[in-house]
PDB file of C-alpha atoms and ligand atoms in Angstrom:
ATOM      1  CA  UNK V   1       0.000   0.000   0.000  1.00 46.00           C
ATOM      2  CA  UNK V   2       2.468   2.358  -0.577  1.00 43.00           C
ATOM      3  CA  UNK V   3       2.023   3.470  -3.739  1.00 55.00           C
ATOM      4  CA  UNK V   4      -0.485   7.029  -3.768  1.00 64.00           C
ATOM      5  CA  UNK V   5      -3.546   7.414  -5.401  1.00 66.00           C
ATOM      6  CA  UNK V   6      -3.483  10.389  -8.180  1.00 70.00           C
ATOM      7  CA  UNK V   7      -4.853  13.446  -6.918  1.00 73.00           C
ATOM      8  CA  UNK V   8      -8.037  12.639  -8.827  1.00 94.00           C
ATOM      9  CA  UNK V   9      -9.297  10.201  -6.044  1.00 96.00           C
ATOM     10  CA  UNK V  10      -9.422  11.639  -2.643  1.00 97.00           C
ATOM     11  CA  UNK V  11     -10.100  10.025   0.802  1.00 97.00           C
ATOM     12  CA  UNK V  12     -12.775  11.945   2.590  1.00 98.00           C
ATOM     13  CA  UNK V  13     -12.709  10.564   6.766  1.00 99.00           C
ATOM     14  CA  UNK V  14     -16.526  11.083   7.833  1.00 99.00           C
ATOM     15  CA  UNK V  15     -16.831  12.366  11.805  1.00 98.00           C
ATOM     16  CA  UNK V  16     -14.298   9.527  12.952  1.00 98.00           C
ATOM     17  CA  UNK V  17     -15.028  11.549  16.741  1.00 98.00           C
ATOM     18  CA  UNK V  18     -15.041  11.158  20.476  1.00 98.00           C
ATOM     19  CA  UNK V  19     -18.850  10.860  20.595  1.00 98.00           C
ATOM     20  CA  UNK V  20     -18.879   8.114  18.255  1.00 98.00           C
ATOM     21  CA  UNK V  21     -16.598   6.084  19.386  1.00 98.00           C
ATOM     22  CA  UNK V  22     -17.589   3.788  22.757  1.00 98.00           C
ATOM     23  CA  UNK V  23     -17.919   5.735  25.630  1.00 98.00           C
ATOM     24  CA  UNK V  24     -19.021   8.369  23.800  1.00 98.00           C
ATOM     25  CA  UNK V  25     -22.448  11.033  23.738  1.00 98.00           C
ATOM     26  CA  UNK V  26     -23.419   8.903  20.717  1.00 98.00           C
ATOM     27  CA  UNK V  27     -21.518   5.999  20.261  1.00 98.00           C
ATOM     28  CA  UNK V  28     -21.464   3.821  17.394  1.00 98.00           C
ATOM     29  CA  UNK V  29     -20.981   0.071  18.324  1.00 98.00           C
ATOM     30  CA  UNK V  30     -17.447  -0.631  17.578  1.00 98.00           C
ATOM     31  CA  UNK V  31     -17.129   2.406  16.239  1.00 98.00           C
ATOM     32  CA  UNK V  32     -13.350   2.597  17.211  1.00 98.00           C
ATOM     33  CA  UNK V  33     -12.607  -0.611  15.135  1.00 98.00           C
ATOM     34  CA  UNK V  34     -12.391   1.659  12.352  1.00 98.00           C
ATOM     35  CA  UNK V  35      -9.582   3.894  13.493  1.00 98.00           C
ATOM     36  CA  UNK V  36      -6.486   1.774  12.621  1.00 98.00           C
ATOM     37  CA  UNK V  37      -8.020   0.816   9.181  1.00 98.00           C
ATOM     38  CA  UNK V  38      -8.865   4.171   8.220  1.00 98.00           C
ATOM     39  CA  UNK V  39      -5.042   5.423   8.881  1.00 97.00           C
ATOM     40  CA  UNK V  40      -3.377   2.128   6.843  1.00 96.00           C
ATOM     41  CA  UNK V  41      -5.760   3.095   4.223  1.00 95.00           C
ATOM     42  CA  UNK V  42      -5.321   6.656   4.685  1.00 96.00           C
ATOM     43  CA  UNK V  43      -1.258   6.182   3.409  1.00 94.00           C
ATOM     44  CA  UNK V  44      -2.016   5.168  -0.098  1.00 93.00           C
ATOM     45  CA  UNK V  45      -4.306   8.549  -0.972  1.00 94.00           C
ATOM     46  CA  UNK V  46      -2.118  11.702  -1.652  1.00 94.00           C
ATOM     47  CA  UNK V  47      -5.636  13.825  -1.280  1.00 96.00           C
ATOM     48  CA  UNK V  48      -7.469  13.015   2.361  1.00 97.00           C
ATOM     49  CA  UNK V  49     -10.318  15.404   3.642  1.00 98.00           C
ATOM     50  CA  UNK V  50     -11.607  15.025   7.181  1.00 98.00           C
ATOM     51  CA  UNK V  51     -15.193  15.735   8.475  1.00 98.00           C
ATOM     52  CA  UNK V  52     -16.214  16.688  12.138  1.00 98.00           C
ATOM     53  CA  UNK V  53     -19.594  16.973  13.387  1.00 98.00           C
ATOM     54  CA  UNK V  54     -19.868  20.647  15.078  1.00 98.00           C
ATOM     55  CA  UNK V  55     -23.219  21.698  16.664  1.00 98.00           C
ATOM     56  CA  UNK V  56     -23.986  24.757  18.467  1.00 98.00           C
ATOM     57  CA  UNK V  57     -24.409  23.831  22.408  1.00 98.00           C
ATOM     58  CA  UNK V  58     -28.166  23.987  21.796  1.00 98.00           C
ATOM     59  CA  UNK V  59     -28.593  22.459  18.429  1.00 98.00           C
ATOM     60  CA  UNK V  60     -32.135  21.838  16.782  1.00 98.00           C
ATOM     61  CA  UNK V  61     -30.920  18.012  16.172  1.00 98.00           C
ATOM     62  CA  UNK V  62     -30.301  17.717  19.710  1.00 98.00           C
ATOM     63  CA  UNK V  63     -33.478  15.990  21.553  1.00 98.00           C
ATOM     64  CA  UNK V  64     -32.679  18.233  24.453  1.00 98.00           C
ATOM     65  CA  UNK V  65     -32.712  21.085  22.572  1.00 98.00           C
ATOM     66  CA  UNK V  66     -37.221  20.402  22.287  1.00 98.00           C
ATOM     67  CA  UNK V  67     -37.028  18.574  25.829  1.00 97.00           C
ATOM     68  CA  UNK V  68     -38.041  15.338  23.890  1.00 98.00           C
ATOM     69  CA  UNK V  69     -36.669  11.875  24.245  1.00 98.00           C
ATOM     70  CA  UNK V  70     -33.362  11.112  22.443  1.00 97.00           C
ATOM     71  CA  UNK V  71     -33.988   8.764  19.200  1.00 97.00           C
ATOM     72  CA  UNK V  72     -37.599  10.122  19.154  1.00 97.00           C
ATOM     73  CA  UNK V  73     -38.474  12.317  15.422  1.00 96.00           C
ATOM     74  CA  UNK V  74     -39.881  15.335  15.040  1.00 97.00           C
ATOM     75  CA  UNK V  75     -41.066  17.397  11.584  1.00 97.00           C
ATOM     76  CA  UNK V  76     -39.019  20.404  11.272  1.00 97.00           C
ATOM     77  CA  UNK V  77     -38.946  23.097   8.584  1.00 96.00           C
ATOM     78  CA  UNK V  78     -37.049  21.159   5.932  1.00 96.00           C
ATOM     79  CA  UNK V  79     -37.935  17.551   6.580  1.00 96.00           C
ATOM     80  CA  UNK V  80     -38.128  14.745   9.487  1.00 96.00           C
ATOM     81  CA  UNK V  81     -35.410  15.418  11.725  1.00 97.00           C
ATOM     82  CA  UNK V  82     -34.166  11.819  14.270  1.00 97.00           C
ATOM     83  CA  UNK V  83     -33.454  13.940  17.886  1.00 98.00           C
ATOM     84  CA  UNK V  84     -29.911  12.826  18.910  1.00 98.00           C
ATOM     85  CA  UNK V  85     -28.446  12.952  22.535  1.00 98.00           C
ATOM     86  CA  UNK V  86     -26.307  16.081  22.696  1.00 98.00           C
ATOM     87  CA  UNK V  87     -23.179  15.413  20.827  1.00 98.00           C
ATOM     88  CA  UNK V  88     -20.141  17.204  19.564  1.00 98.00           C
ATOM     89  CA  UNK V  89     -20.922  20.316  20.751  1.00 98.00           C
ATOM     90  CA  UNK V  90     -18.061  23.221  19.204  1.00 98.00           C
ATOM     91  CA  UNK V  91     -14.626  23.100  20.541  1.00 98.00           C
ATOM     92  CA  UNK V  92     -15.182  20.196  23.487  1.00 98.00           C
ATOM     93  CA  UNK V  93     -13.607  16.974  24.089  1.00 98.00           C
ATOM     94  CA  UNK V  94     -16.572  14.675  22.716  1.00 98.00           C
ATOM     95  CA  UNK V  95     -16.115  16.712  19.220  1.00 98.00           C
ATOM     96  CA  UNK V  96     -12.146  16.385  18.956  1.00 98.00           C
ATOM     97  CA  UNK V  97     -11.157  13.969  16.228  1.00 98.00           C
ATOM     98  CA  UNK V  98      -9.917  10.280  17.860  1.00 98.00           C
ATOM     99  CA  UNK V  99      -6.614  10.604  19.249  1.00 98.00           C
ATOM    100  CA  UNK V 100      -5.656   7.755  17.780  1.00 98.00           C
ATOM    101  CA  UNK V 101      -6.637   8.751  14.284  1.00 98.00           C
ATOM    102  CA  UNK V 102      -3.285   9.760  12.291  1.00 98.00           C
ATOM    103  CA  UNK V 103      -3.158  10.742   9.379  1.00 98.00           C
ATOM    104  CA  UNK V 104      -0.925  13.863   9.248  1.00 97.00           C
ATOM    105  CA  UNK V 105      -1.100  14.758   5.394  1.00 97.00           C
ATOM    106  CA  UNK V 106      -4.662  15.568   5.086  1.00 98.00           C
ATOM    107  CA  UNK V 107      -5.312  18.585   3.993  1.00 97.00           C
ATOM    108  CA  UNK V 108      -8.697  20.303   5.017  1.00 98.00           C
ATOM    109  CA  UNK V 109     -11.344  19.626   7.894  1.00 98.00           C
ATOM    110  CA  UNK V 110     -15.076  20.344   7.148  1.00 98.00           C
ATOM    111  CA  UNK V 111     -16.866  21.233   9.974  1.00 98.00           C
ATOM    112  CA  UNK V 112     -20.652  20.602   9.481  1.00 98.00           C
ATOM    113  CA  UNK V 113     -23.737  21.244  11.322  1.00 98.00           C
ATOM    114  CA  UNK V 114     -23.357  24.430  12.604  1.00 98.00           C
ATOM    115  CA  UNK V 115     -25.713  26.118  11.414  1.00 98.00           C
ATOM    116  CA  UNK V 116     -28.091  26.147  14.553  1.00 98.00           C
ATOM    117  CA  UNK V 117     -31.715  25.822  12.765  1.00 97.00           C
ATOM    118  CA  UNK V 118     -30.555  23.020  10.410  1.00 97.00           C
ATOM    119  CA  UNK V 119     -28.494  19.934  10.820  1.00 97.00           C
ATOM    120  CA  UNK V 120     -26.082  18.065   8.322  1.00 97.00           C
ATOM    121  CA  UNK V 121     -25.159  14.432   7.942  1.00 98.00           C
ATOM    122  CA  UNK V 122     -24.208  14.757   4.581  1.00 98.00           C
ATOM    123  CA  UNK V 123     -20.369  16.752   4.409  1.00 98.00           C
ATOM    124  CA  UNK V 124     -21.613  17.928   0.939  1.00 98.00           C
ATOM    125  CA  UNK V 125     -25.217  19.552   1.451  1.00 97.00           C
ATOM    126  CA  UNK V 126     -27.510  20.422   4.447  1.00 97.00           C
ATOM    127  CA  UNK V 127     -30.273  18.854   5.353  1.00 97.00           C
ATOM    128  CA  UNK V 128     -32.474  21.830   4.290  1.00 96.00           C
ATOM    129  CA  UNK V 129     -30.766  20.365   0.734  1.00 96.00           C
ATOM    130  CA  UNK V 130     -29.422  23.794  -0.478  1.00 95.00           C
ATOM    131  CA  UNK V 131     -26.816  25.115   1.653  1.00 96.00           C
ATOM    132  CA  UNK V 132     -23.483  23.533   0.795  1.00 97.00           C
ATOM    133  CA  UNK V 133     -20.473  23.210   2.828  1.00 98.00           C
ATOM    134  CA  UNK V 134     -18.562  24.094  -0.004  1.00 98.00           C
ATOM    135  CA  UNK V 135     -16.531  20.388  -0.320  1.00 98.00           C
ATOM    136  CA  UNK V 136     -17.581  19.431  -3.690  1.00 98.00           C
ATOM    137  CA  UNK V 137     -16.191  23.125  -4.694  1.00 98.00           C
ATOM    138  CA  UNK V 138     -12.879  22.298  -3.075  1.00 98.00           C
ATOM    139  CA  UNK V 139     -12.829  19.020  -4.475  1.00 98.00           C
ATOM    140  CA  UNK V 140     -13.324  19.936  -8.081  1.00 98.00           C
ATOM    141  CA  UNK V 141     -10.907  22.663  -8.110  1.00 97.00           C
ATOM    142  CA  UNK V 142      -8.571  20.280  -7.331  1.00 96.00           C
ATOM    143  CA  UNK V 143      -9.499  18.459  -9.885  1.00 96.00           C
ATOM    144  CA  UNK V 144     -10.971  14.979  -7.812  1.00 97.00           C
ATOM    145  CA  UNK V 145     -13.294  13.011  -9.898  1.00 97.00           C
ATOM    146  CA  UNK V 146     -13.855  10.396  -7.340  1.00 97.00           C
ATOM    147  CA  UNK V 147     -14.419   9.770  -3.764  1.00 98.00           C
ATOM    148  CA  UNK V 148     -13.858   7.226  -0.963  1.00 98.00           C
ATOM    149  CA  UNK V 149     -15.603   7.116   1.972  1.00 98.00           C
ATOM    150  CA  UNK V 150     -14.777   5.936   5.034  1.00 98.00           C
ATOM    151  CA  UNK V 151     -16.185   6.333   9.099  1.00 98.00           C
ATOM    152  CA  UNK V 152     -19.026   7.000  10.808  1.00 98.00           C
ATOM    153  CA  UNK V 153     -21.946   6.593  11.088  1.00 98.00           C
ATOM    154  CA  UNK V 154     -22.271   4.329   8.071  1.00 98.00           C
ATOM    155  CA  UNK V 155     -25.909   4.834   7.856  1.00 98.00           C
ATOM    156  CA  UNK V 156     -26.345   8.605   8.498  1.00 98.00           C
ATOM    157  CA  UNK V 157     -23.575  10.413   7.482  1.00 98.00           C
ATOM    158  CA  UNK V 158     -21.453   8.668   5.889  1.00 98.00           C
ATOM    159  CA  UNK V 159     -24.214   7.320   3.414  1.00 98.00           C
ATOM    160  CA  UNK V 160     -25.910  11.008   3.513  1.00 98.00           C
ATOM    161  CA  UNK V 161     -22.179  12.002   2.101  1.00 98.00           C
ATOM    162  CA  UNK V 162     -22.233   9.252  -0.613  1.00 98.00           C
ATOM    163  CA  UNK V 163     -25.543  10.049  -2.180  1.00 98.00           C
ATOM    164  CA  UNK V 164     -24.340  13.613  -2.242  1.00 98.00           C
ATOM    165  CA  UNK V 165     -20.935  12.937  -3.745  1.00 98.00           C
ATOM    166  CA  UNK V 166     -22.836  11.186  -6.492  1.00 98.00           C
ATOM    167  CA  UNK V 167     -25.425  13.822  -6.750  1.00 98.00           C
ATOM    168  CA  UNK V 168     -22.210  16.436  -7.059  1.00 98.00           C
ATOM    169  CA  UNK V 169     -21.052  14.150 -10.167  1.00 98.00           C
ATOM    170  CA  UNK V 170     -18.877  12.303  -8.535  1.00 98.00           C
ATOM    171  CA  UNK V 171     -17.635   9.024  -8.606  1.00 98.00           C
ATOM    172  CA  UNK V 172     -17.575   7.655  -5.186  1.00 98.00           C
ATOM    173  CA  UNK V 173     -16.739   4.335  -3.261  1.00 98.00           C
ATOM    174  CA  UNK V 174     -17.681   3.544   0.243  1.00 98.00           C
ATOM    175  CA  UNK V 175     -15.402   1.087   2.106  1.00 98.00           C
ATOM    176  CA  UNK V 176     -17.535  -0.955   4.417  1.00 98.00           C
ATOM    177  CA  UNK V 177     -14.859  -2.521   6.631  1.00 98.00           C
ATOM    178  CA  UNK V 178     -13.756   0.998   7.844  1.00 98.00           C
ATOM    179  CA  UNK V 179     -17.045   2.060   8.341  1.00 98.00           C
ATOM    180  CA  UNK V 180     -19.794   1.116  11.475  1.00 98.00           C
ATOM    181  CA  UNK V 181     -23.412   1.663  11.305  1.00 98.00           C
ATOM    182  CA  UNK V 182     -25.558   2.983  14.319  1.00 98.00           C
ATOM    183  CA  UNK V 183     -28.403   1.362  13.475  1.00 96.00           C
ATOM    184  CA  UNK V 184     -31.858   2.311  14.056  1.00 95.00           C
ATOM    185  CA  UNK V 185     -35.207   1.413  12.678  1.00 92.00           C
ATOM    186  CA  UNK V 186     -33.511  -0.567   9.796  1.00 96.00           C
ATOM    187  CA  UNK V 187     -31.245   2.461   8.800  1.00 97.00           C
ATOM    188  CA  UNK V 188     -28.423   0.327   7.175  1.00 98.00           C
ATOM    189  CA  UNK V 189     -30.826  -1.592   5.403  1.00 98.00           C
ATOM    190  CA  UNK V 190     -32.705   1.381   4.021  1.00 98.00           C
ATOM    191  CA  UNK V 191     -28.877   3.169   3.755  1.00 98.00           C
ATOM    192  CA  UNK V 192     -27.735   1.128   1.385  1.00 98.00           C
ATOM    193  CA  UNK V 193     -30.537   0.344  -0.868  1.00 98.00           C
ATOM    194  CA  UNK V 194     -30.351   4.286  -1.439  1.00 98.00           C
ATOM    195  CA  UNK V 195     -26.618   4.238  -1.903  1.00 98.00           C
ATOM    196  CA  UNK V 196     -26.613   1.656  -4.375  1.00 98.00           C
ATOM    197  CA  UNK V 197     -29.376   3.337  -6.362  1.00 98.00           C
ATOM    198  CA  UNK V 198     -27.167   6.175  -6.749  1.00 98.00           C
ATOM    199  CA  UNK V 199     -24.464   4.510  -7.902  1.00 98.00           C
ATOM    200  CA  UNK V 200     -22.393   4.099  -5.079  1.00 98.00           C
ATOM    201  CA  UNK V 201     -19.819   1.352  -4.941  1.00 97.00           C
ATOM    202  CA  UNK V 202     -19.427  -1.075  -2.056  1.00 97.00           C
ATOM    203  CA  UNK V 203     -15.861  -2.289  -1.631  1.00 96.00           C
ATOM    204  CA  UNK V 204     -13.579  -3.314   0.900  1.00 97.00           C
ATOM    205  CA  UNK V 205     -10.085  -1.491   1.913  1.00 96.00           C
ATOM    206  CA  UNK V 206      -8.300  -4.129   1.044  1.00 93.00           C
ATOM    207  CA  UNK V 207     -10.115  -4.892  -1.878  1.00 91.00           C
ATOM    208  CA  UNK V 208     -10.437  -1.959  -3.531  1.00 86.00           C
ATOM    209  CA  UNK V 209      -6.802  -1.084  -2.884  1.00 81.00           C
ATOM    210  CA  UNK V 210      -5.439  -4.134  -4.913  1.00 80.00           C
ATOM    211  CA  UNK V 211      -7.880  -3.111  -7.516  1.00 80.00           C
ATOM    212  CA  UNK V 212      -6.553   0.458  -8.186  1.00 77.00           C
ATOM    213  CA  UNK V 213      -3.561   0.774  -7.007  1.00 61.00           C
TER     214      UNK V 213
HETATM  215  C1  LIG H   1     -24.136  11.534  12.799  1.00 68.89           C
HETATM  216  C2  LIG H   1     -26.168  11.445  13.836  1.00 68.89           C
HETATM  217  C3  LIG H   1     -26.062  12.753  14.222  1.00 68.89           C
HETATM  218  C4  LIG H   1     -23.083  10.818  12.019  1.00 68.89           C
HETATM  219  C5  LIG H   1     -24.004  12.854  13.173  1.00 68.89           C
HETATM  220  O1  LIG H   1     -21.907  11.246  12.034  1.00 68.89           O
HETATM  221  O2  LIG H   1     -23.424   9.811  11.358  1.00 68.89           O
HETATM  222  N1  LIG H   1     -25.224  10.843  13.126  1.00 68.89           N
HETATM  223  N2  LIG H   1     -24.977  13.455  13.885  1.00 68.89           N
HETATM  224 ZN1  LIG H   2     -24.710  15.419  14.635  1.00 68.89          ZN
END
């Protein structure tokens, strides 16, 4: 795995954050698995672009935030919104990146969900599906074509961020093994049948690195 990608595939590292990882406000089961993947795979793109979660201490996402019961739904202006438990909240432990994620050549960090009236799995487009977070910008002038996705949660915003990336024109791969799910209500299910109708790719890191390399 040594060889790079060309700078027309990049690696984009979805929310791989304390509050996802066990222990965690929101934990993903086995969330952390993913970190030591995610960094081998990490060495063979030249182009990596991180993602953290970043809500405003009262967020509209956050079930607290309407004193209703976390996991619970509720209609909001642009769609059906799932109520989370408070999670990483601007500049506190819970939203730092793992500590154990390294991967000190990439290049930018997206912050997303800051806006305090609207939330954003996707690191492409909020969920009121017209403000952008200006990614698929930075990505084309830097000439990327495609896009591999790796992290968490598999099926919120890591899928959210593949539909997108298709939606944006580009190619894009998802590599399941450095990915975990936090399941709800058959979200993975339902996650992938609308990946794969976009076009998304399903690999494997190991996989799909033999294959391009
Ligand atoms: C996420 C729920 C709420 C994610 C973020 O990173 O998948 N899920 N905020
Ligand atoms: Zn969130």
């Amino acid at each position: 795995m040594s060889e790079k990608y060309s700078a027309h595939t990049a690696l984009v590292v979805i929310d791989v954050q304390n509050d996802f990882l066990p222990g965690g406000a929101l934990a993903v089961p086995r969330g952390d698995e993913v970190v030591p993947i995610i960094n081998r795979a990490a060495r063979a793109f030249e182009r990596v672009v991180l993602t953290q979660d970043w809500h405003p201490a009262h967020h509209i996402s956050f079930a607290s935030t309407h004193g209703a019961a976390p996991f619970s739904s509720k209609q909001l202006p642009y769609g059906d919104q799932t109520l989370w438990p408070t999670h990483c909240v601007q500049q506190t432990e819970g939203a730092a990146l793992a500590p154990k994620l390294h991967i000190p050549h990439a290049q930018l960090v997206i912050r997303k969900g800051w806006h305090q009236n609207v939330d954003s799995y996707s690191a492409f487009t909020e969920a009121d599906r017209t403000t952008t977070t200006g990614l698929a910008a930075y990505l084309r002038a830097h000439g990327v074509q495609q896009v591999v996705l790796v992290g968490l949660a598999l099926d919120y915003c890591v899928a959210d961020s593949a539909i997108d990336a298709r939606a944006a024109g580009f190619d894009c791969v998802v590599l399941e093994d450095a990915c975990r799910a936090i399941g709800l209500n058959g979200s993975l299910e339902k996650a992938w049948q609308k990946m794969l109708h976009a076009g998304v790719v399903r690999s494997a890191t190991d996989e799909w690195i033999k294959n391009s390399a």
